[in-house]
C-alpha cells in the first residue's frame, strides 16, 4: 500500500458518514493518522471502531462545530494529545432548505454557523501548527450550488460561496508558508444528504448531469487525496468541481 501521508495528521470534520467518512478512509489508508469528528459520542466511537477494523491509525472525537464549549473541549483534547493536524478537511455541513420568504432566522444562522463559521474556527485551531511546520493542506468542501444557486437554498448557497472567497483570501495569506488552501465543490453525491430529496427531485437533477448519474463518495474522497498530496503542491486558492458535468463553471 502506498503511504503518501505517513507521519501526517489529518483532521476531517463530519467523518461519521457520507463524504467525510470516505475522505477519512482514503487519507487513512494512505498512511495519515486521522482524527475524524462526529457530533455525538456514539458517532465518534463508531469512527474509532471503523478505523480499527480497517487498519487505519486514528480516532474519532466529538465536535459540534456550532457549539463553543464543544469546540474548546475538542481543541483542548487535540493539544493535550500533542496532535497538530497538517491536513485539515472542513467537510461538516448541513442543509435547512426553505424558500427565502419562509426561511426562519434559525434556518439561516444554523446553516451559516455549521457550514461557514466552522471553517473559521477549525482553521484557527490548526493554522499555527501548520505555520510552525511550514506545511499545510486545507481543503474546504463547498458545493455546486455556490455557483449554480438553488431555490430553497439561499442559506446553503451563501455559506458554500462564502467558503470560496475565504479559501482564496487565506491562500494568499499563507502561501509563503507552504500552506495550500483549496475548495472542492461536489455536485450531486449519493449520501444521506441527497437521500432526503424526493424521487422526482432526484430524477430531475440526474437529467442535468452530463455523466447521467450521482457521484460516489470515493470520487470526492480521491480528489481530496490529490489536493492533500505533494502532487498538488502548486495548486492553491482553487476550486475543483467534482460534479459529473452537472454545472460547468
Ligand atoms: P451527510 O451524509 O449529511 O453527513 C454530514 C456530516 O456532517 C456528518 O458527519 C455529521 O455528523 C456532520 N455534522 C452535521 N452537523 C454538524 C455539526 N453541527 N458539527 C459538526 N459536524 C456536523 O453529508 P454529506 O452528503 O456527506 O456532505 C458532506 C459535505 O459535503 C457537506 O459539507 C455538504 O454540504 C457537502 N456536499 C454534499 C453534497 C452531496 O450531494 N451529498 C453535494 C455538495 C456538497 P453527525 O453524523 O454526528 O450528525
Short mmCIF file of C-alpha atoms and ligand atoms in Angstrom, two decimals:
data_model
loop_
_atom_site.label_atom_id
_atom_site.label_comp_id
_atom_site.label_asym_id
_atom_site.label_seq_id
_atom_site.Cartn_x
_atom_site.Cartn_y
_atom_site.Cartn_z
CA UNK A 1 0.00 0.00 0.00
CA UNK A 2 1.35 3.47 -0.86
CA UNK A 3 1.80 5.54 2.29
CA UNK A 4 1.90 9.04 0.86
CA UNK A 5 0.63 10.66 4.07
CA UNK A 6 2.88 8.83 6.53
CA UNK A 7 3.80 10.96 9.54
CA UNK A 8 0.99 13.44 8.88
CA UNK A 9 -2.10 14.02 10.96
CA UNK A 10 -5.31 14.68 9.06
CA UNK A 11 -8.40 16.19 10.66
CA UNK A 12 -11.71 15.54 8.90
CA UNK A 13 -14.86 17.14 10.30
CA UNK A 14 -18.10 15.23 9.85
CA UNK A 15 -16.38 11.89 9.34
CA UNK A 16 -19.18 9.72 10.76
CA UNK A 17 -20.88 9.15 7.41
CA UNK A 18 -21.15 10.18 3.77
CA UNK A 19 -18.38 12.13 2.09
CA UNK A 20 -16.40 12.79 5.29
CA UNK A 21 -16.28 9.11 6.15
CA UNK A 22 -14.91 8.31 2.68
CA UNK A 23 -12.33 11.11 2.93
CA UNK A 24 -11.15 9.85 6.32
CA UNK A 25 -10.85 6.32 4.94
CA UNK A 26 -8.85 7.37 1.87
CA UNK A 27 -6.45 9.57 3.86
CA UNK A 28 -6.07 6.83 6.48
CA UNK A 29 -5.42 4.00 4.04
CA UNK A 30 -2.73 6.19 2.52
CA UNK A 31 -0.85 6.50 5.79
CA UNK A 32 -2.26 9.53 7.60
CA UNK A 33 -3.14 9.42 11.29
CA UNK A 34 -6.77 10.51 11.00
CA UNK A 35 -8.88 12.38 13.50
CA UNK A 36 -12.48 12.17 12.39
CA UNK A 37 -15.26 14.05 14.12
CA UNK A 38 -18.91 13.37 14.84
CA UNK A 39 -21.46 15.35 16.83
CA UNK A 40 -22.18 12.54 19.29
CA UNK A 41 -20.20 10.18 21.50
CA UNK A 42 -21.81 7.25 19.68
CA UNK A 43 -20.73 8.65 16.33
CA UNK A 44 -17.17 9.26 17.49
CA UNK A 45 -16.90 5.73 18.90
CA UNK A 46 -18.20 4.42 15.56
CA UNK A 47 -15.40 6.26 13.79
CA UNK A 48 -12.72 4.86 16.13
CA UNK A 49 -14.15 1.36 15.68
CA UNK A 50 -14.32 1.75 11.88
CA UNK A 51 -10.67 2.85 11.77
CA UNK A 52 -9.57 -0.10 13.93
CA UNK A 53 -11.46 -2.56 11.71
CA UNK A 54 -9.86 -1.22 8.53
CA UNK A 55 -6.32 -0.89 9.91
CA UNK A 56 -6.36 2.91 9.91
CA UNK A 57 -4.38 4.78 12.55
CA UNK A 58 -6.57 7.38 14.14
CA UNK A 59 -9.53 8.11 16.32
CA UNK A 60 -12.97 9.63 16.42
CA UNK A 61 -13.62 12.71 18.55
CA UNK A 62 -16.79 14.59 19.40
CA UNK A 63 -17.18 18.02 17.84
CA UNK A 64 -20.27 20.10 17.31
CA UNK A 65 -18.85 22.96 15.25
CA UNK A 66 -21.78 25.19 16.23
CA UNK A 67 -21.13 24.89 19.94
CA UNK A 68 -18.35 26.94 21.56
CA UNK A 69 -17.91 24.59 24.53
CA UNK A 70 -17.64 21.60 22.21
CA UNK A 71 -15.06 23.41 20.06
CA UNK A 72 -13.00 24.39 23.09
CA UNK A 73 -13.09 20.86 24.51
CA UNK A 74 -12.09 19.48 21.12
CA UNK A 75 -9.16 21.93 20.79
CA UNK A 76 -8.01 21.08 24.35
CA UNK A 77 -8.10 17.34 23.59
CA UNK A 78 -6.06 17.88 20.43
CA UNK A 79 -3.38 19.87 22.17
CA UNK A 80 -3.28 17.59 25.23
CA UNK A 81 -2.60 14.68 22.86
CA UNK A 82 0.05 16.73 21.06
CA UNK A 83 -1.85 16.39 17.78
CA UNK A 84 -1.14 19.09 15.25
CA UNK A 85 -3.06 18.35 12.06
CA UNK A 86 -1.24 19.37 8.88
CA UNK A 87 -4.15 18.28 6.69
CA UNK A 88 -7.50 19.85 7.52
CA UNK A 89 -10.66 18.90 5.65
CA UNK A 90 -13.59 21.14 6.52
CA UNK A 91 -16.36 18.77 5.50
CA UNK A 92 -19.09 19.05 8.17
CA UNK A 93 -22.22 20.50 6.66
CA UNK A 94 -25.99 20.56 6.81
CA UNK A 95 -28.93 21.81 4.79
CA UNK A 96 -32.03 23.51 6.20
CA UNK A 97 -33.89 24.20 2.97
CA UNK A 98 -36.74 26.65 2.70
CA UNK A 99 -37.91 29.24 0.23
CA UNK A 100 -36.47 32.57 1.26
CA UNK A 101 -39.78 34.19 2.19
CA UNK A 102 -40.45 31.32 4.61
CA UNK A 103 -36.93 30.91 5.89
CA UNK A 104 -36.68 31.25 9.65
CA UNK A 105 -33.73 33.10 11.13
CA UNK A 106 -32.62 29.88 12.80
CA UNK A 107 -32.54 28.05 9.45
CA UNK A 108 -30.30 30.78 8.11
CA UNK A 109 -27.98 31.04 11.11
CA UNK A 110 -27.63 27.27 11.66
CA UNK A 111 -26.50 26.73 8.09
CA UNK A 112 -24.06 29.65 8.17
CA UNK A 113 -22.68 28.51 11.54
CA UNK A 114 -22.22 24.85 10.63
CA UNK A 115 -21.06 25.25 7.03
CA UNK A 116 -19.12 28.53 7.09
CA UNK A 117 -18.28 29.74 10.62
CA UNK A 118 -16.86 26.27 11.26
CA UNK A 119 -14.22 26.87 8.60
CA UNK A 120 -13.02 29.94 10.51
CA UNK A 121 -12.95 28.05 13.82
CA UNK A 122 -11.18 24.94 12.53
CA UNK A 123 -8.58 26.95 10.61
CA UNK A 124 -7.90 28.93 13.81
CA UNK A 125 -7.31 25.65 15.65
CA UNK A 126 -4.94 24.20 13.02
CA UNK A 127 -3.15 27.07 11.32
CA UNK A 128 -0.49 27.85 13.95
CA UNK A 129 0.77 24.25 13.80
CA UNK A 130 0.89 24.40 10.01
CA UNK A 131 2.84 27.68 10.06
CA UNK A 132 5.30 26.15 12.52
CA UNK A 133 5.70 23.05 10.34
CA UNK A 134 5.94 25.19 7.21
CA UNK A 135 3.50 22.78 5.61
CA UNK A 136 -0.24 22.56 5.45
CA UNK A 137 -3.17 21.48 3.34
CA UNK A 138 -6.59 22.97 3.96
CA UNK A 139 -9.44 21.60 1.88
CA UNK A 140 -12.91 23.11 2.21
CA UNK A 141 -15.90 21.12 0.99
CA UNK A 142 -18.24 23.56 -0.73
CA UNK A 143 -20.96 22.68 -3.26
CA UNK A 144 -22.03 23.13 -6.87
CA UNK A 145 -24.84 25.37 -5.59
CA UNK A 146 -22.25 28.00 -4.68
CA UNK A 147 -22.10 28.58 -8.45
CA UNK A 148 -25.49 27.49 -9.75
CA UNK A 149 -27.73 28.74 -6.93
CA UNK A 150 -30.75 26.66 -5.98
CA UNK A 151 -34.26 27.67 -4.97
CA UNK A 152 -34.77 26.93 -1.29
CA UNK A 153 -31.07 27.11 -0.54
CA UNK A 154 -30.20 30.80 -0.13
CA UNK A 155 -28.65 29.94 3.25
CA UNK A 156 -26.66 26.95 2.00
CA UNK A 157 -25.54 28.63 -1.24
CA UNK A 158 -24.40 31.73 0.70
CA UNK A 159 -22.36 29.59 3.09
CA UNK A 160 -20.84 27.49 0.32
CA UNK A 161 -19.99 30.53 -1.83
CA UNK A 162 -18.50 32.20 1.25
CA UNK A 163 -16.09 29.30 1.60
CA UNK A 164 -14.69 30.06 -1.85
CA UNK A 165 -13.88 33.69 -1.02
CA UNK A 166 -12.41 32.58 2.30
CA UNK A 167 -10.27 29.99 0.52
CA UNK A 168 -8.84 32.49 -1.95
CA UNK A 169 -8.05 35.06 0.74
CA UNK A 170 -6.44 32.64 3.18
CA UNK A 171 -4.48 31.06 0.31
CA UNK A 172 -2.93 34.48 -0.35
CA UNK A 173 -2.11 34.97 3.35
CA UNK A 174 -0.39 31.64 3.98
CA UNK A 175 1.07 30.63 0.61
CA UNK A 176 4.54 31.85 1.61
CA UNK A 177 4.45 29.32 4.49
CA UNK A 178 3.95 26.41 2.07
CA UNK A 179 0.32 26.03 3.11
CA UNK A 180 -2.23 25.49 0.36
CA UNK A 181 -5.92 26.25 0.75
CA UNK A 182 -8.37 24.87 -1.78
CA UNK A 183 -12.07 24.25 -2.18
CA UNK A 184 -13.72 21.16 -3.57
CA UNK A 185 -17.23 21.66 -4.87
CA UNK A 186 -19.14 18.38 -5.17
CA UNK A 187 -22.25 18.04 -7.29
CA UNK A 188 -24.95 15.52 -6.52
CA UNK A 189 -23.32 12.76 -4.43
CA UNK A 190 -25.07 9.67 -3.12
CA UNK A 191 -25.25 10.27 0.67
CA UNK A 192 -27.82 10.78 3.46
CA UNK A 193 -27.99 14.44 2.43
CA UNK A 194 -29.24 13.68 -1.09
CA UNK A 195 -31.33 10.70 0.03
CA UNK A 196 -33.54 13.29 1.71
CA UNK A 197 -34.62 14.53 -1.76
CA UNK A 198 -37.82 13.15 -3.32
CA UNK A 199 -37.56 10.65 -6.19
CA UNK A 200 -38.91 13.33 -8.52
CA UNK A 201 -36.22 15.80 -7.45
CA UNK A 202 -33.53 13.12 -7.83
CA UNK A 203 -34.65 12.21 -11.37
CA UNK A 204 -34.81 15.81 -12.49
CA UNK A 205 -31.34 16.50 -11.04
CA UNK A 206 -29.86 13.43 -12.73
CA UNK A 207 -31.14 14.62 -16.10
CA UNK A 208 -28.90 17.68 -15.70
CA UNK A 209 -25.74 15.66 -15.08
CA UNK A 210 -23.58 15.03 -18.17
CA UNK A 211 -22.44 11.66 -16.78
CA UNK A 212 -26.09 10.79 -16.10
CA UNK A 213 -25.62 9.53 -12.56
CA UNK A 214 -24.98 10.57 -8.98
CA UNK A 215 -21.40 10.80 -7.83
CA UNK A 216 -19.90 8.26 -5.44
CA UNK A 217 -18.34 9.40 -2.16
CA UNK A 218 -15.00 7.88 -3.23
CA UNK A 219 -14.96 10.12 -6.30
CA UNK A 220 -14.92 13.12 -3.96
CA UNK A 221 -12.52 11.49 -1.50
CA UNK A 222 -9.97 10.69 -4.20
CA UNK A 223 -9.92 14.33 -5.27
CA UNK A 224 -9.29 15.32 -1.65
CA UNK A 225 -6.45 12.79 -1.59
CA UNK A 226 -4.92 14.51 -4.61
CA UNK A 227 -5.29 18.01 -3.13
CA UNK A 228 -3.74 16.83 0.14
CA UNK A 229 -0.82 15.15 -1.60
CA UNK A 230 2.55 16.51 -2.71
CA UNK A 231 1.32 16.18 -6.31
CA UNK A 232 -0.89 19.22 -5.67
CA UNK A 233 1.90 21.34 -4.17
CA UNK A 234 1.46 24.20 -6.69
CA UNK A 235 -2.34 24.41 -6.51
CA UNK A 236 -3.79 26.95 -4.10
CA UNK A 237 -6.83 29.22 -3.90
CA UNK A 238 -8.55 26.96 -6.42
CA UNK A 239 -11.95 25.33 -6.55
CA UNK A 240 -12.10 21.85 -8.04
CA UNK A 241 -15.56 20.89 -9.27
CA UNK A 242 -16.48 17.24 -8.85
CA UNK A 243 -19.96 17.23 -10.31
CA UNK A 244 -20.05 14.86 -13.28
CA UNK A 245 -20.61 17.80 -15.63
CA UNK A 246 -23.73 18.94 -13.78
CA UNK A 247 -22.59 22.54 -13.88
CA UNK A 248 -19.55 23.66 -15.86
CA UNK A 249 -18.04 26.81 -14.40
P1 LIG B 1 -24.09 13.88 5.49
O1 LIG B 1 -24.07 12.48 5.00
O2 LIG B 1 -25.39 14.50 5.88
O3 LIG B 1 -23.05 14.00 6.73
C1 LIG B 1 -22.87 15.23 7.36
C2 LIG B 1 -21.70 15.15 8.32
O4 LIG B 1 -21.57 16.45 8.96
C3 LIG B 1 -21.93 14.13 9.43
O5 LIG B 1 -20.71 13.52 9.74
C4 LIG B 1 -22.43 14.98 10.58
O6 LIG B 1 -22.12 14.43 11.85
C5 LIG B 1 -21.61 16.25 10.37
N1 LIG B 1 -22.25 17.39 11.04
C6 LIG B 1 -23.54 17.81 10.94
N2 LIG B 1 -23.76 18.84 11.78
C7 LIG B 1 -22.59 19.07 12.43
C8 LIG B 1 -22.19 19.96 13.44
N3 LIG B 1 -23.02 20.86 13.99
N4 LIG B 1 -20.90 19.91 13.88
C9 LIG B 1 -20.03 19.02 13.37
N5 LIG B 1 -20.36 18.12 12.42
C10 LIG B 1 -21.62 18.15 11.95
O7 LIG B 1 -23.47 14.89 4.43
P2 LIG B 1 -22.61 14.60 3.10
O8 LIG B 1 -23.57 14.46 1.99
O9 LIG B 1 -21.59 13.57 3.34
O10 LIG B 1 -21.93 16.04 2.92
C11 LIG B 1 -20.62 16.32 3.40
C12 LIG B 1 -20.23 17.71 2.93
O11 LIG B 1 -20.32 17.76 1.50
C13 LIG B 1 -21.17 18.80 3.45
O12 LIG B 1 -20.41 19.96 3.71
C14 LIG B 1 -22.10 19.04 2.28
O13 LIG B 1 -22.62 20.34 2.30
C15 LIG B 1 -21.16 18.82 1.11
N6 LIG B 1 -21.84 18.48 -0.13
C16 LIG B 1 -22.58 17.33 -0.23
C17 LIG B 1 -23.20 17.04 -1.44
C18 LIG B 1 -23.99 15.79 -1.66
O14 LIG B 1 -24.55 15.64 -2.76
N7 LIG B 1 -24.08 14.88 -0.71
C19 LIG B 1 -23.08 17.92 -2.52
C20 LIG B 1 -22.33 19.07 -2.37
C21 LIG B 1 -21.71 19.34 -1.17
P3 LIG B 1 -23.20 13.51 12.64
O15 LIG B 1 -23.21 12.17 11.95
O16 LIG B 1 -22.70 13.45 14.02
O17 LIG B 1 -24.53 14.21 12.51
#
